[in-house]
mmCIF file of C-alpha atoms in Angstrom:
data_model
loop_
_atom_site.group_PDB
_atom_site.id
_atom_site.type_symbol
_atom_site.label_atom_id
_atom_site.label_comp_id
_atom_site.label_asym_id
_atom_site.label_seq_id
_atom_site.Cartn_x
_atom_site.Cartn_y
_atom_site.Cartn_z
ATOM 1 C CA MET A 250 -49.451 -95.110 -131.731
ATOM 2 C CA GLN A 251 -52.009 -97.049 -130.560
ATOM 3 C CA LYS A 252 -54.364 -95.878 -128.091
ATOM 4 C CA VAL A 253 -53.416 -98.502 -124.425
ATOM 5 C CA SER A 254 -56.742 -99.393 -122.070
ATOM 6 C CA SER A 255 -56.703 -98.999 -118.413
ATOM 7 C CA ILE A 256 -59.356 -101.527 -118.273
ATOM 8 C CA GLY A 257 -58.549 -105.546 -119.135
ATOM 9 C CA GLY A 258 -59.983 -108.345 -118.356
ATOM 10 C CA GLN A 259 -60.328 -112.385 -117.765
ATOM 11 C CA ALA A 260 -62.238 -115.423 -119.092
ATOM 12 C CA VAL A 261 -65.337 -117.204 -116.801
ATOM 13 C CA LEU A 262 -67.492 -119.948 -116.540
ATOM 14 C CA GLU A 263 -69.679 -118.995 -119.451
ATOM 15 C CA GLY A 264 -68.756 -114.947 -119.470
ATOM 16 C CA VAL A 265 -65.859 -111.804 -119.127
ATOM 17 C CA MET A 266 -64.752 -110.167 -116.237
ATOM 18 C CA MET A 267 -63.179 -106.818 -117.230
ATOM 19 C CA ARG A 268 -62.195 -104.015 -113.955
ATOM 20 C CA SER A 269 -61.294 -100.453 -114.952
ATOM 21 C CA PRO A 270 -59.426 -98.657 -112.212
ATOM 22 C CA GLN A 271 -62.828 -97.657 -111.176
ATOM 23 C CA LEU A 272 -65.121 -100.101 -111.635
ATOM 24 C CA LEU A 273 -64.928 -104.765 -112.042
ATOM 25 C CA ALA A 274 -67.851 -105.401 -113.150
ATOM 26 C CA ILE A 275 -68.867 -108.951 -114.430
ATOM 27 C CA ALA A 276 -71.546 -110.494 -117.525
ATOM 28 C CA VAL A 277 -72.237 -114.064 -117.885
ATOM 29 C CA ARG A 278 -74.044 -115.674 -120.405
ATOM 30 C CA LYS A 279 -77.442 -116.698 -118.700
ATOM 31 C CA GLU A 280 -79.434 -120.052 -120.161
ATOM 32 C CA ASP A 281 -81.815 -118.011 -120.877
ATOM 33 C CA GLY A 282 -80.387 -115.961 -123.717
ATOM 34 C CA ARG A 283 -80.059 -113.131 -121.027
ATOM 35 C CA ILE A 284 -76.921 -111.373 -119.875
ATOM 36 C CA ALA A 285 -76.364 -111.134 -116.077
ATOM 37 C CA LEU A 286 -74.226 -108.293 -114.966
ATOM 38 C CA HIS A 287 -72.330 -107.997 -111.343
ATOM 39 C CA VAL A 288 -70.624 -104.426 -111.769
ATOM 40 C CA SER A 289 -68.258 -103.198 -107.915
ATOM 41 C CA GLU A 290 -65.942 -100.956 -107.331
ATOM 42 C CA THR A 291 -62.515 -101.524 -107.578
ATOM 43 C CA LYS A 292 -60.373 -100.266 -105.020
ATOM 44 C CA THR A 293 -56.340 -98.853 -106.197
ATOM 45 C CA ARG A 294 -53.240 -99.757 -104.346
ATOM 46 C CA LYS A 295 -52.085 -96.159 -104.300
ATOM 47 C CA GLY A 296 -48.773 -94.891 -102.396
ATOM 48 C CA TRP A 297 -44.897 -95.147 -103.249
ATOM 49 C CA VAL A 298 -44.830 -98.844 -103.087
ATOM 50 C CA MET A 299 -47.169 -98.571 -106.029
ATOM 51 C CA LYS A 300 -44.127 -97.349 -107.568
ATOM 52 C CA CYS A 301 -41.263 -99.504 -106.317
ATOM 53 C CA PRO A 302 -40.090 -102.078 -109.640
ATOM 54 C CA ILE A 303 -40.440 -106.038 -108.414
ATOM 55 C CA VAL A 304 -42.271 -104.940 -105.055
ATOM 56 C CA ARG A 305 -45.597 -103.737 -106.944
ATOM 57 C CA GLY A 306 -45.191 -106.953 -109.498
ATOM 58 C CA VAL A 307 -45.618 -109.160 -106.400
ATOM 59 C CA ILE A 308 -48.167 -107.341 -104.944
ATOM 60 C CA ASN A 309 -50.152 -106.825 -108.616
ATOM 61 C CA PHE A 310 -50.137 -111.009 -109.031
ATOM 62 C CA ILE A 311 -51.687 -111.526 -104.961
ATOM 63 C CA ASP A 312 -54.431 -109.607 -106.118
ATOM 64 C CA MET A 313 -55.425 -111.017 -109.597
ATOM 65 C CA LEU A 314 -54.708 -114.875 -107.446
ATOM 66 C CA ARG A 315 -57.300 -113.536 -104.627
ATOM 67 C CA MET A 316 -59.461 -111.676 -107.622
ATOM 68 C CA GLY A 317 -60.018 -114.446 -110.610
ATOM 69 C CA VAL A 318 -60.777 -116.606 -107.275
ATOM 70 C CA PHE A 319 -63.397 -114.512 -106.550
ATOM 71 C CA THR A 320 -64.629 -113.691 -110.330
ATOM 72 C CA PHE A 321 -64.372 -117.267 -110.647
ATOM 73 C CA THR A 322 -67.043 -118.269 -107.550
ATOM 74 C CA LYS A 323 -68.872 -114.513 -108.749
ATOM 75 C CA ALA A 324 -69.923 -116.456 -112.526
ATOM 76 C CA THR A 325 -70.862 -119.409 -110.939
ATOM 77 C CA SER A 326 -73.596 -117.649 -107.989
ATOM 78 C CA MET A 327 -74.658 -115.717 -111.172
ATOM 79 C CA LEU A 328 -75.364 -118.172 -113.188
ATOM 80 C CA GLY A 329 -77.005 -119.686 -111.326
ATOM 81 C CA LEU A 330 -74.795 -122.618 -110.327
ATOM 82 C CA GLU A 331 -74.527 -122.915 -106.152
ATOM 83 C CA GLU A 332 -78.222 -122.967 -105.408
ATOM 84 C CA GLU A 333 -77.911 -125.629 -103.401
ATOM 85 C CA GLU A 334 -77.607 -125.284 -99.862
ATOM 86 C CA PRO A 335 -74.284 -125.469 -98.309
ATOM 87 C CA GLY A 336 -73.093 -128.870 -96.737
ATOM 88 C CA ARG A 337 -73.336 -129.273 -93.009
ATOM 89 C CA PHE A 338 -69.253 -129.730 -92.705
ATOM 90 C CA SER A 339 -69.306 -126.142 -94.806
ATOM 91 C CA GLN A 340 -71.507 -124.960 -92.143
ATOM 92 C CA TRP A 341 -68.982 -126.637 -89.179
ATOM 93 C CA ILE A 342 -66.636 -124.357 -90.503
ATOM 94 C CA SER A 343 -68.746 -121.402 -91.131
ATOM 95 C CA GLY A 344 -69.753 -121.315 -87.695
ATOM 96 C CA LYS A 345 -66.184 -121.829 -85.682
ATOM 97 C CA THR A 346 -64.581 -119.190 -88.476
ATOM 98 C CA GLY A 347 -67.835 -116.815 -88.352
ATOM 99 C CA LYS A 348 -67.180 -116.304 -91.656
ATOM 100 C CA SER A 349 -69.669 -117.622 -95.593
ATOM 101 C CA ALA A 350 -68.665 -120.727 -96.738
ATOM 102 C CA ASP A 351 -67.953 -118.660 -100.031
ATOM 103 C CA SER A 352 -65.429 -116.720 -98.415
ATOM 104 C CA ILE A 353 -64.251 -119.898 -97.158
ATOM 105 C CA MET A 354 -64.495 -121.875 -100.758
ATOM 106 C CA MET A 355 -62.783 -118.864 -102.149
ATOM 107 C CA GLY A 356 -59.679 -119.641 -99.717
ATOM 108 C CA THR A 357 -59.563 -123.661 -100.521
ATOM 109 C CA ALA A 358 -59.676 -123.671 -103.953
ATOM 110 C CA MET A 359 -56.307 -120.918 -103.236
ATOM 111 C CA VAL A 360 -54.819 -122.870 -101.265
ATOM 112 C CA LEU A 361 -55.416 -126.074 -102.923
ATOM 113 C CA GLY A 362 -54.566 -123.714 -106.579
ATOM 114 C CA LEU A 363 -51.177 -123.009 -105.115
ATOM 115 C CA ALA A 364 -50.185 -126.328 -103.724
ATOM 116 C CA LEU A 365 -51.080 -127.419 -107.117
ATOM 117 C CA ALA A 366 -48.849 -125.514 -109.151
ATOM 118 C CA ILE A 367 -45.612 -125.612 -106.647
ATOM 119 C CA GLY A 368 -46.500 -129.603 -107.028
ATOM 120 C CA LEU A 369 -45.914 -129.280 -111.448
ATOM 121 C CA PHE A 370 -44.216 -126.865 -112.060
ATOM 122 C CA PHE A 371 -41.477 -126.966 -108.849
ATOM 123 C CA ILE A 372 -41.295 -129.912 -107.226
ATOM 124 C CA LEU A 373 -41.689 -132.396 -109.989
ATOM 125 C CA PRO A 374 -38.929 -130.980 -111.860
ATOM 126 C CA SER A 375 -36.409 -131.476 -109.674
ATOM 127 C CA LEU A 376 -38.371 -134.943 -109.086
ATOM 128 C CA ALA A 377 -37.124 -135.963 -112.257
ATOM 129 C CA THR A 378 -33.202 -134.365 -112.746
ATOM 130 C CA GLN A 379 -32.946 -135.658 -108.727
ATOM 131 C CA TRP A 380 -30.851 -138.610 -110.631
ATOM 132 C CA MET A 381 -28.939 -135.894 -111.828
ATOM 133 C CA ALA A 382 -27.191 -135.077 -108.620
ATOM 134 C CA GLY A 383 -23.387 -135.086 -107.649
ATOM 135 C CA TRP A 384 -22.071 -135.457 -110.357
ATOM 136 C CA VAL A 385 -23.438 -133.422 -113.205
ATOM 137 C CA ASN A 386 -22.634 -129.096 -112.095
ATOM 138 C CA PRO A 387 -25.624 -127.324 -110.416
ATOM 139 C CA MET A 388 -26.229 -124.981 -112.589
ATOM 140 C CA VAL A 389 -26.264 -126.865 -115.972
ATOM 141 C CA ARG A 390 -28.680 -129.516 -113.403
ATOM 142 C CA SER A 391 -31.366 -126.437 -113.033
ATOM 143 C CA LEU A 392 -31.484 -125.474 -116.068
ATOM 144 C CA CYS A 393 -32.430 -129.260 -116.854
ATOM 145 C CA THR A 394 -35.009 -129.000 -114.506
ATOM 146 C CA GLY A 395 -36.242 -125.391 -116.189
ATOM 147 C CA ALA A 396 -36.452 -126.896 -119.049
ATOM 148 C CA VAL A 397 -38.047 -129.648 -117.193
ATOM 149 C CA ARG A 398 -40.996 -126.541 -116.266
ATOM 150 C CA LEU A 399 -41.255 -126.486 -120.334
ATOM 151 C CA VAL A 400 -41.899 -129.081 -120.839
ATOM 152 C CA ILE A 401 -45.191 -129.847 -118.051
ATOM 153 C CA PHE A 402 -45.469 -125.899 -118.334
ATOM 154 C CA PHE A 403 -47.204 -126.632 -121.862
ATOM 155 C CA LEU A 404 -47.941 -129.955 -121.806
ATOM 156 C CA TYR A 405 -50.900 -128.976 -119.324
ATOM 157 C CA LEU A 406 -51.696 -126.365 -121.215
ATOM 158 C CA TRP A 407 -52.068 -128.525 -124.559
ATOM 159 C CA LEU A 408 -54.013 -130.695 -122.510
ATOM 160 C CA THR A 409 -56.773 -127.524 -120.824
ATOM 161 C CA ALA A 410 -57.287 -127.310 -124.029
ATOM 162 C CA ARG A 411 -58.538 -129.826 -125.222
ATOM 163 C CA MET A 412 -61.152 -129.944 -122.288
ATOM 164 C CA LYS A 413 -64.549 -129.222 -124.167
ATOM 165 C CA GLU A 414 -65.784 -126.348 -121.395
ATOM 166 C CA ILE A 415 -62.559 -125.444 -121.148
ATOM 167 C CA GLN A 416 -62.572 -124.603 -124.522
ATOM 168 C CA ARG A 417 -66.058 -122.156 -124.049
ATOM 169 C CA VAL A 418 -64.026 -120.429 -122.234
ATOM 170 C CA PHE A 419 -61.182 -120.451 -124.055
ATOM 171 C CA GLN A 420 -63.796 -118.272 -126.431
ATOM 172 C CA TYR A 421 -64.509 -116.288 -123.976
ATOM 173 C CA HIS A 422 -61.279 -114.962 -123.846
ATOM 174 C CA GLY A 423 -60.918 -114.347 -127.380
ATOM 175 C CA ALA A 424 -63.943 -112.199 -126.453
ATOM 176 C CA GLU A 425 -61.883 -110.338 -124.048
ATOM 177 C CA HIS A 426 -59.324 -110.321 -126.093
ATOM 178 C CA MET A 427 -61.001 -108.663 -129.102
ATOM 179 C CA THR A 428 -63.300 -106.271 -127.339
ATOM 180 C CA ILE A 429 -59.892 -104.656 -125.354
ATOM 181 C CA PHE A 430 -58.511 -104.142 -129.186
ATOM 182 C CA THR A 431 -61.105 -102.513 -130.669
ATOM 183 C CA TYR A 432 -61.230 -99.736 -128.045
ATOM 184 C CA GLU A 433 -57.987 -99.756 -128.438
ATOM 185 C CA ASN A 434 -58.285 -99.175 -132.544
ATOM 186 C CA GLU A 435 -60.911 -95.943 -130.952
ATOM 187 C CA LEU A 436 -63.985 -98.629 -133.365
ATOM 188 C CA PRO A 437 -67.310 -97.955 -132.287
ATOM 189 C CA LEU A 438 -67.712 -101.190 -129.393
ATOM 190 C CA THR A 439 -69.913 -103.372 -131.262
ATOM 191 C CA VAL A 440 -69.830 -106.898 -132.017
ATOM 192 C CA GLU A 441 -68.950 -106.222 -135.841
ATOM 193 C CA ASN A 442 -65.815 -104.089 -134.974
ATOM 194 C CA ALA A 443 -64.574 -106.596 -132.479
ATOM 195 C CA ARG A 444 -64.665 -109.715 -134.540
ATOM 196 C CA LYS A 445 -62.317 -107.791 -136.889
ATOM 197 C CA GLN A 446 -59.751 -108.046 -134.606
ATOM 198 C CA SER A 447 -56.725 -110.368 -133.010
ATOM 199 C CA ARG A 448 -57.120 -112.185 -130.072
ATOM 200 C CA LEU A 449 -53.403 -112.622 -129.145
ATOM 201 C CA HIS A 450 -52.515 -109.881 -127.273
ATOM 202 C CA PRO A 451 -49.197 -108.709 -125.848
ATOM 203 C CA ARG A 452 -50.141 -108.433 -122.311
ATOM 204 C CA CYS A 453 -52.404 -111.425 -121.691
ATOM 205 C CA GLY A 454 -52.015 -113.157 -118.796
ATOM 206 C CA THR A 455 -50.540 -116.313 -120.867
ATOM 207 C CA SER A 456 -47.979 -114.300 -122.597
ATOM 208 C CA PHE A 457 -46.962 -113.893 -117.920
ATOM 209 C CA LEU A 458 -47.432 -116.793 -117.553
ATOM 210 C CA LEU A 459 -44.437 -118.121 -119.969
ATOM 211 C CA ILE A 460 -42.037 -115.110 -119.385
ATOM 212 C CA VAL A 461 -42.518 -116.439 -115.428
ATOM 213 C CA MET A 462 -41.004 -119.686 -117.019
ATOM 214 C CA MET A 463 -38.560 -118.324 -118.350
ATOM 215 C CA ILE A 464 -37.250 -116.232 -115.833
ATOM 216 C CA SER A 465 -37.513 -118.969 -112.756
ATOM 217 C CA ILE A 466 -34.831 -120.810 -115.018
ATOM 218 C CA LEU A 467 -31.817 -117.936 -114.985
ATOM 219 C CA VAL A 468 -33.419 -116.636 -110.905
ATOM 220 C CA PHE A 469 -33.466 -120.559 -108.964
ATOM 221 C CA SER A 470 -29.685 -121.238 -110.655
ATOM 222 C CA VAL A 471 -28.336 -119.185 -107.500
ATOM 223 C CA ILE A 472 -29.847 -122.146 -106.014
ATOM 224 C CA ARG A 473 -26.756 -124.608 -106.089
ATOM 225 C CA SER A 474 -27.352 -127.579 -103.004
ATOM 226 C CA ASP A 475 -28.048 -130.642 -103.869
ATOM 227 C CA GLU A 476 -30.750 -131.485 -101.732
ATOM 228 C CA LEU A 477 -33.611 -131.557 -102.784
ATOM 229 C CA TRP A 478 -35.086 -130.355 -99.507
ATOM 230 C CA ILE A 479 -33.449 -127.070 -100.261
ATOM 231 C CA GLN A 480 -34.163 -126.686 -103.863
ATOM 232 C CA VAL A 481 -37.845 -127.095 -103.165
ATOM 233 C CA VAL A 482 -37.703 -124.432 -100.308
ATOM 234 C CA GLY A 483 -35.899 -121.541 -101.837
ATOM 235 C CA ARG A 484 -37.646 -121.625 -105.397
ATOM 236 C CA VAL A 485 -40.509 -120.935 -103.775
ATOM 237 C CA ALA A 486 -39.096 -118.426 -102.061
ATOM 238 C CA LEU A 487 -37.618 -116.967 -105.097
ATOM 239 C CA LEU A 488 -40.774 -117.038 -106.746
ATOM 240 C CA PRO A 489 -41.214 -113.893 -105.028
ATOM 241 C CA VAL A 490 -38.598 -112.175 -106.956
ATOM 242 C CA VAL A 491 -39.648 -113.893 -110.221
ATOM 243 C CA THR A 492 -43.142 -113.054 -110.449
ATOM 244 C CA GLY A 493 -41.718 -109.147 -109.383
ATOM 245 C CA ILE A 494 -39.052 -109.817 -112.748
ATOM 246 C CA SER A 495 -41.453 -110.925 -114.670
ATOM 247 C CA TYR A 496 -44.082 -108.367 -114.196
ATOM 248 C CA GLU A 497 -41.211 -105.522 -114.512
ATOM 249 C CA VAL A 498 -40.318 -107.076 -118.557
ATOM 250 C CA LEU A 499 -43.825 -107.808 -119.589
ATOM 251 C CA LYS A 500 -44.752 -104.157 -119.129
ATOM 252 C CA PHE A 501 -41.564 -102.974 -120.743
ATOM 253 C CA LEU A 502 -42.930 -105.272 -123.251
ATOM 254 C CA ALA A 503 -46.081 -105.232 -124.218
ATOM 255 C CA LYS A 504 -45.279 -100.525 -124.081
ATOM 256 C CA HIS A 505 -42.207 -100.426 -126.497
ATOM 257 C CA GLU A 506 -42.750 -101.423 -129.762
ATOM 258 C CA ASN A 507 -39.431 -102.233 -131.979
ATOM 259 C CA PRO A 508 -37.971 -105.369 -133.985
ATOM 260 C CA VAL A 509 -36.725 -106.338 -130.162
ATOM 261 C CA CYS A 510 -39.133 -106.549 -127.957
ATOM 262 C CA ARG A 511 -41.173 -107.737 -130.761
ATOM 263 C CA ALA A 512 -39.963 -110.870 -131.409
ATOM 264 C CA LEU A 513 -39.311 -111.173 -126.694
ATOM 265 C CA ARG A 514 -43.422 -110.372 -127.286
ATOM 266 C CA TRP A 515 -43.733 -113.526 -130.092
ATOM 267 C CA PRO A 516 -43.771 -116.688 -128.201
ATOM 268 C CA GLY A 517 -45.763 -115.230 -125.934
ATOM 269 C CA MET A 518 -48.310 -114.635 -128.428
ATOM 270 C CA GLN A 519 -47.829 -117.261 -129.963
ATOM 271 C CA LEU A 520 -48.814 -119.382 -126.782
ATOM 272 C CA GLN A 521 -52.508 -117.963 -126.627
ATOM 273 C CA ARG A 522 -53.152 -119.273 -129.216
ATOM 274 C CA LEU A 523 -53.227 -122.662 -126.726
ATOM 275 C CA THR A 524 -55.835 -120.323 -124.228
ATOM 276 C CA THR A 525 -57.830 -118.172 -127.516
ATOM 277 C CA ARG A 526 -60.526 -119.048 -129.333
ATOM 278 C CA VAL A 527 -62.057 -117.316 -132.258
ATOM 279 C CA PRO A 528 -65.296 -116.575 -129.957
ATOM 280 C CA ASP A 529 -68.948 -116.340 -131.569
ATOM 281 C CA ASP A 530 -71.501 -112.995 -131.610
ATOM 282 C CA SER A 531 -73.711 -114.375 -128.352
ATOM 283 C CA MET A 532 -69.582 -113.843 -126.101
ATOM 284 C CA LEU A 533 -68.383 -110.730 -128.133
ATOM 285 C CA GLU A 534 -72.206 -109.311 -127.071
ATOM 286 C CA VAL A 535 -71.242 -110.631 -123.377
ATOM 287 C CA ALA A 536 -67.111 -109.162 -123.627
ATOM 288 C CA ILE A 537 -68.782 -106.024 -124.781
ATOM 289 C CA ALA A 538 -70.981 -105.386 -122.137
ATOM 290 C CA ALA A 539 -68.511 -106.056 -119.444
ATOM 291 C CA PHE A 540 -65.798 -104.090 -121.091
ATOM 292 C CA LYS A 541 -68.943 -100.908 -121.051
ATOM 293 C CA ALA A 542 -70.175 -101.403 -117.458
ATOM 294 C CA ALA A 543 -66.108 -101.172 -116.103
ATOM 295 C CA ASP A 544 -65.942 -98.196 -118.420
ATOM 296 C CA GLY A 545 -68.851 -96.522 -116.589
ATOM 297 C CA GLN A 546 -70.885 -96.883 -120.166
ATOM 298 C CA ALA A 547 -73.706 -99.104 -119.654
ATOM 299 C CA GLU A 548 -74.692 -99.016 -114.867
ATOM 300 C CA THR A 549 -77.771 -99.142 -115.263
ATOM 301 C CA THR A 550 -81.242 -101.305 -117.809
ATOM 302 C CA GLU A 551 -81.827 -98.441 -119.181
ATOM 303 C CA ASP A 552 -78.368 -98.184 -121.603
ATOM 304 C CA TYR A 553 -77.836 -101.215 -122.289
ATOM 305 C CA ASP A 554 -80.790 -102.630 -124.261
ATOM 306 C CA ALA A 555 -79.762 -99.008 -125.779
ATOM 307 C CA PHE A 556 -76.775 -99.815 -125.881
ATOM 308 C CA MET A 557 -77.433 -103.855 -127.761
ATOM 309 C CA ALA A 558 -80.280 -102.176 -129.149
ATOM 310 C CA ALA A 559 -78.221 -99.030 -131.597
ATOM 311 C CA GLN A 560 -75.885 -101.832 -132.456
ATOM 312 C CA CYS A 561 -78.189 -104.341 -133.465
ATOM 313 C CA ALA A 562 -79.606 -101.383 -136.074
ATOM 314 C CA ALA A 563 -76.352 -100.705 -137.031
ATOM 315 C CA GLU A 564 -75.535 -103.701 -137.663
ATOM 316 C CA ALA A 565 -78.690 -104.288 -139.453
ATOM 317 C CA ALA A 566 -79.083 -107.574 -137.875
ATOM 318 C CA ASP A 567 -81.129 -110.151 -136.979
ATOM 319 C CA PRO A 568 -83.270 -109.826 -134.393
ATOM 320 C CA GLN A 569 -81.370 -110.241 -131.405
ATOM 321 C CA PRO A 570 -82.646 -113.503 -128.760
ATOM 322 C CA ASP A 571 -83.399 -111.464 -125.071
ATOM 323 C CA MET A 572 -81.249 -109.023 -123.816
ATOM 324 C CA ARG A 573 -82.299 -107.906 -121.327
ATOM 325 C CA MET A 574 -80.132 -107.274 -118.049
ATOM 326 C CA GLU A 575 -79.926 -108.596 -114.797
ATOM 327 C CA LEU A 576 -77.593 -105.631 -112.781
ATOM 328 C CA GLU A 577 -76.533 -106.220 -108.817
ATOM 329 C CA GLN A 578 -74.970 -103.072 -107.290
ATOM 330 C CA THR A 579 -72.226 -104.253 -104.961
ATOM 331 C CA GLY A 580 -69.839 -102.643 -102.990
ATOM 332 C CA GLY A 581 -66.483 -103.004 -102.773
ATOM 333 C CA VAL A 582 -64.382 -105.939 -103.725
#
């Protein structure tokens, strides 16, 4: 049976975030060719609540949203893209709330992201099928609304994947998957080994989103009202239930290897062809650096330099650009 990694991650601007139960690592490729690395301890939730099905999925989803905003903000800062002074409005808000401008920006980004998601995937599909109210069975209308939601979801991913900047993020997404597969196949973490791995992974967040879309069609069918506001409010209220069930489904499908589970995983795996791209070797180097740091294998600059030197020698590659690492040790996230 294939080894299963406890380390997961996500792509960020010009880099990769990897998270283990103990550490979170963000590695980005700077313009001068160096890899900047941020390492911090993670707070792992424990207790009975994390053993409770569905509930743990909701908690994990909220944590992932929060961590996603943090990692993108931190990666931007590491790349030196936030060197400007905060504007007067940001300074005023910061003074009134007592929180930093970065914290306010993270919170605002999360709220705006959720508002956009609700508008695209809840309000718009309901509006598209509002004309059916009164003469179509509520169950049939709910299924049609779900179908519209799926179309919007696929169209959103397709349009996003065509953006040049996002394509590089999707390459780092592929590098993240290939690095994790290298570890799970019990191979040395080298670019050469990672290059041979698949960029499609069964525990990917893309698969989770597709499962959410499918589960939502079933769960939202309990709402029988033709009133638009009841439909929207009801679906938003049921979103935690959908998220919790989807989390359990994803875990089950990823854990079991049989023809049925493989068939159910297949659509989500194929959808990753939109959200991942084949990375170049420099991107794999970044993903490997993040993985090793999250695994506690490269906690100092010397450790990282030794790892890179050994890798280059093993691959008999051409001399690499200066790969020195900037390591920032901070408190918990």
